[in-house]
Amino acid sequence: MSQNNQDKKNSARERLQAQREKEKERERRNRQLKVAGAVVVVLAIAGGIGVWAASSGDDDSGSSKVALPKGTQDSDKPAVPVGKKEAPSTLTVWEDFRCPACAQFEKGFRGAVHELEDAGQLKTDYHLATIIDGSMGGKGSVTAANAALCAQDAGRFREYHDVLYENQPPEQQDRFSDKK
């Protein structure tokens, strides 16, 4: 085989190898885009369910008014405020202690939220939801929310809130239903 033919053969191999690498990179990017898109869709669905759950809680079958923990805001949808009342900005959070998307938000933004609250720049209004109990069954969301509200009565909501997310069981396991 002549040197010229050998060079052409090597050049073709190099081009083929470069093309394969480009295809692998394109496949990797497409896979990342699909995963990112799925995460966005799941978060949008969870947000929609949260809004739906918050707006569908108009059950008048109970005739007695529920006692609110100390410091909560008395309204149709009570909230637990964290931070200074006169903070220039308010973050409204609807969350379920069994919800993996809520835990992901908490783990990703907890430090920044606490820092802004401590600096007096942010007040966070936490609305506790029980979405996972309704969709997966169980009572863990309700039990965890009630425990967090008891912690609010003791002035320890934020600390207990964080402990619940640090110890969140998998969504399918209803371990928060155990009152111990």
Backbone as CSV, one residue per row, in Angstrom:
resi,resn,N_x,N_y,N_z,CA_x,CA_y,CA_z,C_x,C_y,C_z
1,MET,0.853,-1.165,0.000,0.000,0.000,0.000,0.896,1.224,0.000
2,SER,0.563,2.163,-0.843,1.397,3.354,-0.951,1.148,4.264,0.250
3,GLN,2.090,5.145,0.478,1.986,6.097,1.600,0.763,6.990,1.439
4,ASN,0.446,7.408,0.220,-0.701,8.265,-0.059,-2.009,7.566,0.328
5,ASN,-2.144,6.271,-0.032,-3.340,5.516,0.334,-3.448,5.342,1.841
6,GLN,-2.303,5.090,2.480,-2.283,4.935,3.939,-2.728,6.232,4.617
7,ASP,-2.256,7.376,4.138,-2.640,8.672,4.701,-4.141,8.907,4.542
8,LYS,-4.683,8.573,3.374,-6.115,8.746,3.143,-6.935,7.843,4.073
9,LYS,-6.432,6.609,4.257,-7.124,5.666,5.133,-7.103,6.174,6.583
10,ASN,-5.961,6.661,7.066,-5.853,7.215,8.421,-6.735,8.454,8.563
11,SER,-6.748,9.293,7.535,-7.564,10.494,7.568,-9.048,10.138,7.650
12,ALA,-9.463,9.131,6.939,-10.860,8.695,6.979,-11.208,8.147,8.356
13,ARG,-10.274,7.392,8.956,-10.495,6.872,10.308,-10.641,8.009,11.315
14,GLU,-9.786,9.005,11.192,-9.838,10.150,12.106,-11.153,10.908,11.944
15,ARG,-11.586,11.098,10.702,-12.866,11.774,10.467,-14.019,10.963,11.045
16,LEU,-13.994,9.654,10.855,-15.039,8.786,11.389,-15.045,8.840,12.922
17,GLN,-13.866,8.812,13.530,-13.768,8.900,14.990,-14.297,10.243,15.481
18,ALA,-13.962,11.324,14.801,-14.451,12.651,15.192,-15.967,12.726,15.059
19,GLN,-16.507,12.119,14.016,-17.960,12.112,13.817,-18.649,11.323,14.934
20,ARG,-18.064,10.182,15.316,-18.636,9.387,16.407,-18.629,10.176,17.719
21,GLU,-17.566,10.899,17.994,-17.481,11.703,19.221,-18.536,12.815,19.222
22,LYS,-18.742,13.434,18.052,-19.774,14.469,17.956,-21.154,13.883,18.215
23,GLU,-21.411,12.693,17.666,-22.704,12.042,17.875,-22.914,11.687,19.349
24,LYS,-21.869,11.204,20.016,-21.973,10.889,21.441,-22.264,12.153,22.245
25,GLU,-21.594,13.237,21.923,-21.814,14.510,22.618,-23.244,15.007,22.388
26,ARG,-23.745,14.884,21.154,-25.106,15.300,20.842,-26.113,14.440,21.618
27,GLU,-25.879,13.136,21.692,-26.761,12.253,22.450,-26.754,12.619,23.941
28,ARG,-25.585,12.931,24.484,-25.466,13.316,25.883,-26.236,14.606,26.151
29,ARG,-26.092,15.591,25.268,-26.828,16.858,25.413,-28.329,16.628,25.342
30,ASN,-28.760,15.803,24.396,-30.192,15.498,24.266,-30.727,14.822,25.523
31,ARG,-29.947,13.896,26.088,-30.346,13.217,27.313,-30.463,14.221,28.468
32,GLN,-29.507,15.144,28.580,-29.551,16.166,29.627,-30.765,17.077,29.448
33,LEU,-31.059,17.445,28.217,-32.232,18.289,27.962,-33.518,17.571,28.340
34,LYS,-33.602,16.280,28.033,-34.793,15.518,28.386,-34.958,15.435,29.900
35,VAL,-33.870,15.193,30.618,-33.935,15.119,32.079,-34.337,16.471,32.658
36,ALA,-33.729,17.533,32.178,-34.062,18.880,32.655,-35.525,19.198,32.366
37,GLY,-35.983,18.852,31.190,-37.387,19.077,30.837,-38.321,18.291,31.738
38,ALA,-37.959,17.051,32.042,-38.791,16.232,32.929,-38.848,16.839,34.327
39,VAL,-37.727,17.343,34.821,-37.699,17.978,36.148,-38.598,19.206,36.150
40,VAL,-38.520,20.013,35.109,-39.364,21.215,35.022,-40.839,20.818,34.997
41,VAL,-41.172,19.787,34.246,-42.567,19.333,34.164,-43.040,18.841,35.530
42,VAL,-42.211,18.055,36.224,-42.591,17.548,37.545,-42.797,18.696,38.517
43,LEU,-41.902,19.679,38.513,-42.057,20.825,39.411,-43.302,21.634,39.063
44,ALA,-43.590,21.787,37.778,-44.797,22.514,37.370,-46.050,21.769,37.820
45,ILE,-46.046,20.458,37.672,-47.189,19.656,38.114,-47.346,19.758,39.625
46,ALA,-46.234,19.648,40.362,-46.300,19.760,41.825,-46.816,21.131,42.232
47,GLY,-46.372,22.171,41.548,-46.880,23.515,41.840,-48.357,23.630,41.534
48,GLY,-48.782,23.062,40.425,-50.208,23.084,40.066,-51.047,22.324,41.083
49,ILE,-50.535,21.182,41.523,-51.254,20.415,42.541,-51.321,21.214,43.838
50,GLY,-50.230,21.895,44.175,-50.224,22.721,45.383,-51.253,23.828,45.313
51,VAL,-51.336,24.493,44.183,-52.330,25.554,44.015,-53.733,24.967,44.057
52,TRP,-53.930,23.826,43.396,-55.237,23.177,43.411,-55.621,22.767,44.830
53,ALA,-54.665,22.167,45.555,-54.956,21.726,46.924,-55.272,22.915,47.817
54,ALA,-54.556,24.001,47.604,-54.782,25.192,48.426,-56.147,25.807,48.134
55,SER,-56.575,25.738,46.903,-57.843,26.377,46.544,-59.047,25.461,46.757
56,SER,-58.817,24.172,46.961,-59.941,23.252,47.106,-60.212,22.887,48.559
57,GLY,-59.641,23.570,49.488,-59.811,23.242,50.902,-60.989,23.935,51.544
58,ASP,-62.054,24.188,50.808,-63.217,24.899,51.343,-64.269,23.934,51.866
59,ASP,-63.880,23.035,52.745,-64.796,22.056,53.307,-65.443,22.644,54.556
60,ASP,-66.740,22.866,54.512,-67.459,23.455,55.625,-68.122,22.402,56.504
61,SER,-67.704,21.124,56.356,-68.352,20.074,57.136,-67.997,20.159,58.612
62,GLY,-66.832,20.696,58.951,-66.451,20.869,60.352,-67.020,22.165,60.871
63,SER,-67.745,22.103,61.972,-68.403,23.306,62.470,-67.539,24.088,63.440
64,SER,-66.442,23.495,63.932,-65.623,24.216,64.895,-64.409,24.822,64.221
65,LYS,-63.989,25.969,64.726,-62.831,26.658,64.173,-61.563,26.022,64.736
66,VAL,-60.572,25.856,63.915,-59.311,25.255,64.321,-58.470,26.304,65.035
67,ALA,-57.851,25.911,66.127,-56.976,26.822,66.864,-55.653,26.934,66.118
68,LEU,-55.215,28.151,65.872,-53.964,28.384,65.164,-52.810,28.491,66.154
69,PRO,-51.636,28.003,65.776,-50.471,28.143,66.639,-50.088,29.610,66.823
70,LYS,-49.327,29.877,67.850,-48.874,31.237,68.125,-48.095,31.776,66.930
71,GLY,-48.348,33.021,66.597,-47.576,33.687,65.557,-47.997,33.404,64.146
72,THR,-48.960,32.520,63.934,-49.392,32.257,62.566,-50.337,33.364,62.126
73,GLN,-50.412,33.525,60.824,-51.294,34.542,60.261,-52.687,33.954,60.128
74,ASP,-53.667,34.633,60.700,-55.046,34.156,60.659,-55.693,34.616,59.355
75,SER,-56.003,33.656,58.498,-56.662,33.955,57.223,-57.320,32.679,56.725
76,ASP,-57.863,32.710,55.509,-58.445,31.501,54.924,-57.406,30.395,54.798
77,LYS,-56.201,30.779,54.482,-55.090,29.838,54.323,-53.981,30.251,55.292
78,PRO,-54.044,29.801,56.562,-53.067,30.248,57.559,-51.632,29.945,57.128
79,ALA,-50.738,30.801,57.547,-49.332,30.638,57.204,-48.487,30.833,58.451
80,VAL,-47.335,30.194,58.464,-46.362,30.370,59.531,-45.303,31.330,59.006
81,PRO,-45.225,32.533,59.575,-44.219,33.486,59.107,-42.871,33.242,59.786
82,VAL,-41.815,33.332,59.006,-40.458,33.219,59.527,-39.696,34.431,59.029
83,GLY,-39.017,35.122,59.924,-38.288,36.336,59.568,-38.969,37.541,60.176
84,LYS,-38.389,38.703,59.941,-38.926,39.939,60.506,-40.186,40.367,59.766
85,LYS,-41.185,40.749,60.552,-42.475,41.143,59.992,-42.331,42.310,59.011
86,GLU,-41.407,43.224,59.282,-41.244,44.419,58.457,-40.211,44.232,57.328
87,ALA,-39.819,42.998,57.045,-38.855,42.736,55.965,-39.405,43.288,54.643
88,PRO,-38.544,43.827,53.788,-39.011,44.434,52.541,-39.576,43.440,51.519
89,SER,-39.238,42.155,51.655,-39.713,41.152,50.699,-40.324,39.974,51.445
90,THR,-41.338,39.364,50.812,-41.985,38.187,51.391,-41.954,37.060,50.369
91,LEU,-41.502,35.906,50.818,-41.503,34.692,50.007,-42.636,33.815,50.516
92,THR,-43.566,33.441,49.646,-44.669,32.567,50.023,-44.359,31.162,49.520
93,VAL,-44.331,30.210,50.447,-43.969,28.834,50.119,-45.113,27.906,50.511
94,TRP,-45.571,27.100,49.566,-46.534,26.036,49.829,-45.737,24.751,49.773
95,GLU,-45.778,23.958,50.848,-44.966,22.752,50.838,-45.575,21.634,51.665
96,ASP,-45.137,20.434,51.323,-45.554,19.199,51.981,-44.272,18.524,52.444
97,PHE,-44.185,18.182,53.718,-42.958,17.609,54.262,-42.616,16.239,53.676
98,ARG,-43.543,15.591,52.978,-43.272,14.306,52.311,-42.907,14.493,50.838
99,CYS,-42.989,15.699,50.315,-42.817,15.961,48.885,-41.331,16.045,48.512
100,PRO,-40.861,15.180,47.605,-39.453,15.224,47.203,-39.081,16.519,46.475
101,ALA,-39.989,17.082,45.690,-39.682,18.354,45.009,-39.541,19.482,46.027
102,CYS,-40.365,19.446,47.074,-40.255,20.453,48.138,-38.911,20.308,48.852
103,ALA,-38.502,19.069,49.102,-37.207,18.830,49.755,-36.064,19.316,48.877
104,GLN,-36.188,19.118,47.580,-35.158,19.572,46.658,-35.044,21.100,46.705
105,PHE,-36.183,21.786,46.733,-36.183,23.242,46.859,-35.519,23.648,48.172
106,GLU,-35.906,23.011,49.267,-35.359,23.357,50.576,-33.851,23.143,50.630
107,LYS,-33.393,22.016,50.134,-31.959,21.727,50.178,-31.174,22.676,49.282
108,GLY,-31.775,23.097,48.185,-31.080,23.985,47.264,-31.047,25.434,47.704
109,PHE,-32.120,25.890,48.377,-32.234,27.315,48.683,-32.269,27.644,50.170
110,ARG,-32.233,26.653,51.046,-32.355,26.881,52.483,-31.321,27.879,52.991
111,GLY,-30.087,27.716,52.616,-29.033,28.606,53.103,-29.292,30.056,52.727
112,ALA,-29.660,30.291,51.489,-29.913,31.663,51.028,-31.138,32.246,51.720
113,VAL,-32.194,31.444,51.874,-33.410,31.923,52.523,-33.120,32.273,53.976
114,HIS,-32.409,31.393,54.697,-32.080,31.671,56.096,-31.215,32.922,56.228
115,GLU,-30.264,33.054,55.329,-29.374,34.225,55.368,-30.169,35.519,55.192
116,LEU,-31.082,35.526,54.234,-31.897,36.722,53.996,-32.864,36.979,55.150
117,GLU,-33.424,35.914,55.726,-34.304,36.084,56.885,-33.533,36.665,58.065
118,ASP,-32.352,36.103,58.326,-31.540,36.563,59.451,-31.084,38.010,59.277
119,ALA,-30.900,38.430,58.027,-30.462,39.803,57.749,-31.641,40.782,57.746
120,GLY,-32.867,40.278,57.925,-34.042,41.144,57.939,-34.504,41.566,56.561
121,GLN,-34.004,40.929,55.525,-34.357,41.283,54.150,-35.542,40.481,53.617
122,LEU,-35.877,39.377,54.289,-36.901,38.476,53.771,-37.751,37.921,54.908
123,LYS,-39.053,37.880,54.668,-39.986,37.162,55.538,-40.550,36.041,54.672
124,THR,-40.573,34.838,55.219,-41.098,33.695,54.492,-42.402,33.257,55.143
125,ASP,-43.459,33.131,54.344,-44.745,32.621,54.817,-44.867,31.177,54.347
126,TYR,-44.845,30.243,55.309,-44.945,28.821,55.001,-46.395,28.361,55.135
127,HIS,-46.946,27.860,54.036,-48.273,27.248,54.030,-48.042,25.741,53.936
128,LEU,-48.538,24.999,54.889,-48.293,23.560,54.938,-49.414,22.812,54.224
129,ALA,-49.029,21.963,53.296,-49.979,21.211,52.475,-49.846,19.714,52.770
130,THR,-50.817,18.953,52.314,-50.809,17.496,52.515,-51.056,16.782,51.182
131,ILE,-50.369,17.198,50.175,-50.564,16.679,48.824,-50.227,15.189,48.726
132,ILE,-49.110,14.795,49.309,-48.653,13.408,49.178,-49.603,12.456,49.900
133,ASP,-50.144,12.858,51.048,-51.135,12.008,51.727,-52.305,11.727,50.783
134,GLY,-52.735,12.733,50.055,-53.864,12.570,49.146,-53.534,11.707,47.951
135,SER,-52.323,11.812,47.433,-51.994,11.058,46.220,-51.389,9.689,46.508
136,MET,-50.602,9.572,47.578,-49.916,8.311,47.875,-50.576,7.551,49.027
137,GLY,-51.486,8.221,49.736,-52.102,7.603,50.903,-51.256,7.834,52.141
138,GLY,-51.835,7.592,53.269,-51.113,7.744,54.525,-51.485,9.020,55.249
139,LYS,-50.779,9.276,56.336,-51.039,10.445,57.156,-49.748,11.170,57.531
140,GLY,-48.649,10.851,56.887,-47.358,11.441,57.230,-47.288,12.933,57.006
141,SER,-47.911,13.427,55.941,-47.886,14.871,55.674,-48.625,15.625,56.771
142,VAL,-49.777,15.105,57.167,-50.578,15.752,58.216,-49.844,15.699,59.546
143,THR,-49.289,14.535,59.874,-48.595,14.382,61.148,-47.376,15.297,61.217
144,ALA,-46.602,15.351,60.142,-45.419,16.209,60.115,-45.814,17.686,60.199
145,ALA,-46.867,18.066,59.484,-47.325,19.459,59.528,-47.808,19.822,60.931
146,ASN,-48.556,18.925,61.573,-49.013,19.192,62.937,-47.843,19.316,63.901
147,ALA,-46.848,18.457,63.748,-45.665,18.540,64.612,-44.932,19.862,64.393
148,ALA,-44.837,20.290,63.129,-44.175,21.572,62.834,-44.956,22.731,63.443
149,LEU,-46.283,22.643,63.430,-47.095,23.702,64.042,-46.961,23.694,65.561
150,CYS,-46.774,22.517,66.148,-46.489,22.459,67.589,-45.132,23.104,67.869
151,ALA,-44.174,22.866,66.985,-42.867,23.520,67.135,-43.025,25.036,67.023
152,GLN,-43.945,25.502,66.176,-44.221,26.934,66.059,-44.735,27.477,67.384
153,ASP,-45.610,26.724,68.042,-46.116,27.135,69.359,-44.960,27.306,70.351
154,ALA,-43.932,26.486,70.194,-42.770,26.550,71.085,-41.709,27.522,70.572
155,GLY,-41.988,28.206,69.461,-41.026,29.154,68.899,-39.868,28.506,68.170
156,ARG,-40.048,27.280,67.696,-38.957,26.534,67.052,-39.332,26.012,65.673
157,PHE,-40.225,26.688,64.970,-40.704,26.190,63.673,-39.560,25.997,62.678
158,ARG,-38.749,27.025,62.496,-37.713,26.953,61.458,-36.764,25.784,61.694
159,GLU,-36.339,25.582,62.927,-35.414,24.496,63.229,-36.068,23.132,62.971
160,TYR,-37.324,22.990,63.414,-38.015,21.721,63.233,-38.310,21.477,61.751
161,HIS,-38.691,22.514,61.046,-38.930,22.464,59.603,-37.699,21.887,58.895
162,ASP,-36.530,22.411,59.243,-35.300,21.951,58.608,-34.989,20.498,58.966
163,VAL,-35.234,20.110,60.216,-34.996,18.731,60.648,-35.895,17.770,59.871
164,LEU,-37.151,18.152,59.652,-38.049,17.279,58.887,-37.508,17.041,57.480
165,TYR,-37.030,18.087,56.821,-36.509,17.895,55.460,-35.188,17.146,55.447
166,GLU,-34.374,17.318,56.479,-33.109,16.583,56.547,-33.348,15.090,56.750
167,ASN,-34.486,14.733,57.323,-34.805,13.334,57.621,-35.984,12.822,56.813
168,GLN,-36.257,13.442,55.677,-37.418,13.053,54.865,-37.234,11.638,54.325
169,PRO,-38.221,10.761,54.585,-38.146,9.410,54.022,-38.512,9.441,52.544
170,PRO,-38.260,8.355,51.831,-38.705,8.286,50.439,-40.216,8.514,50.358
171,GLU,-40.654,9.092,49.272,-42.057,9.483,49.091,-43.031,8.331,49.316
172,GLN,-42.646,7.124,48.917,-43.538,5.976,49.020,-43.666,5.474,50.465
173,GLN,-42.732,5.854,51.322,-42.763,5.405,52.716,-43.434,6.479,53.570
174,ASP,-44.388,6.079,54.351,-45.160,7.010,55.174,-44.624,7.040,56.608
175,ARG,-43.291,7.156,56.750,-42.683,7.101,58.078,-43.037,8.288,58.962
176,PHE,-43.412,9.423,58.393,-43.784,10.572,59.221,-45.131,10.350,59.914
177,SER,-45.870,9.311,59.523,-47.156,9.071,60.178,-46.978,8.535,61.596
178,ASP,-45.809,7.976,61.884,-45.520,7.503,63.241,-45.285,8.721,64.130
179,LYS,-46.151,8.929,65.092,-46.095,10.133,65.912,-44.881,10.164,66.837
180,LYS,-44.165,9.097,66.944,-42.952,9.083,67.765,-41.816,9.727,67.018
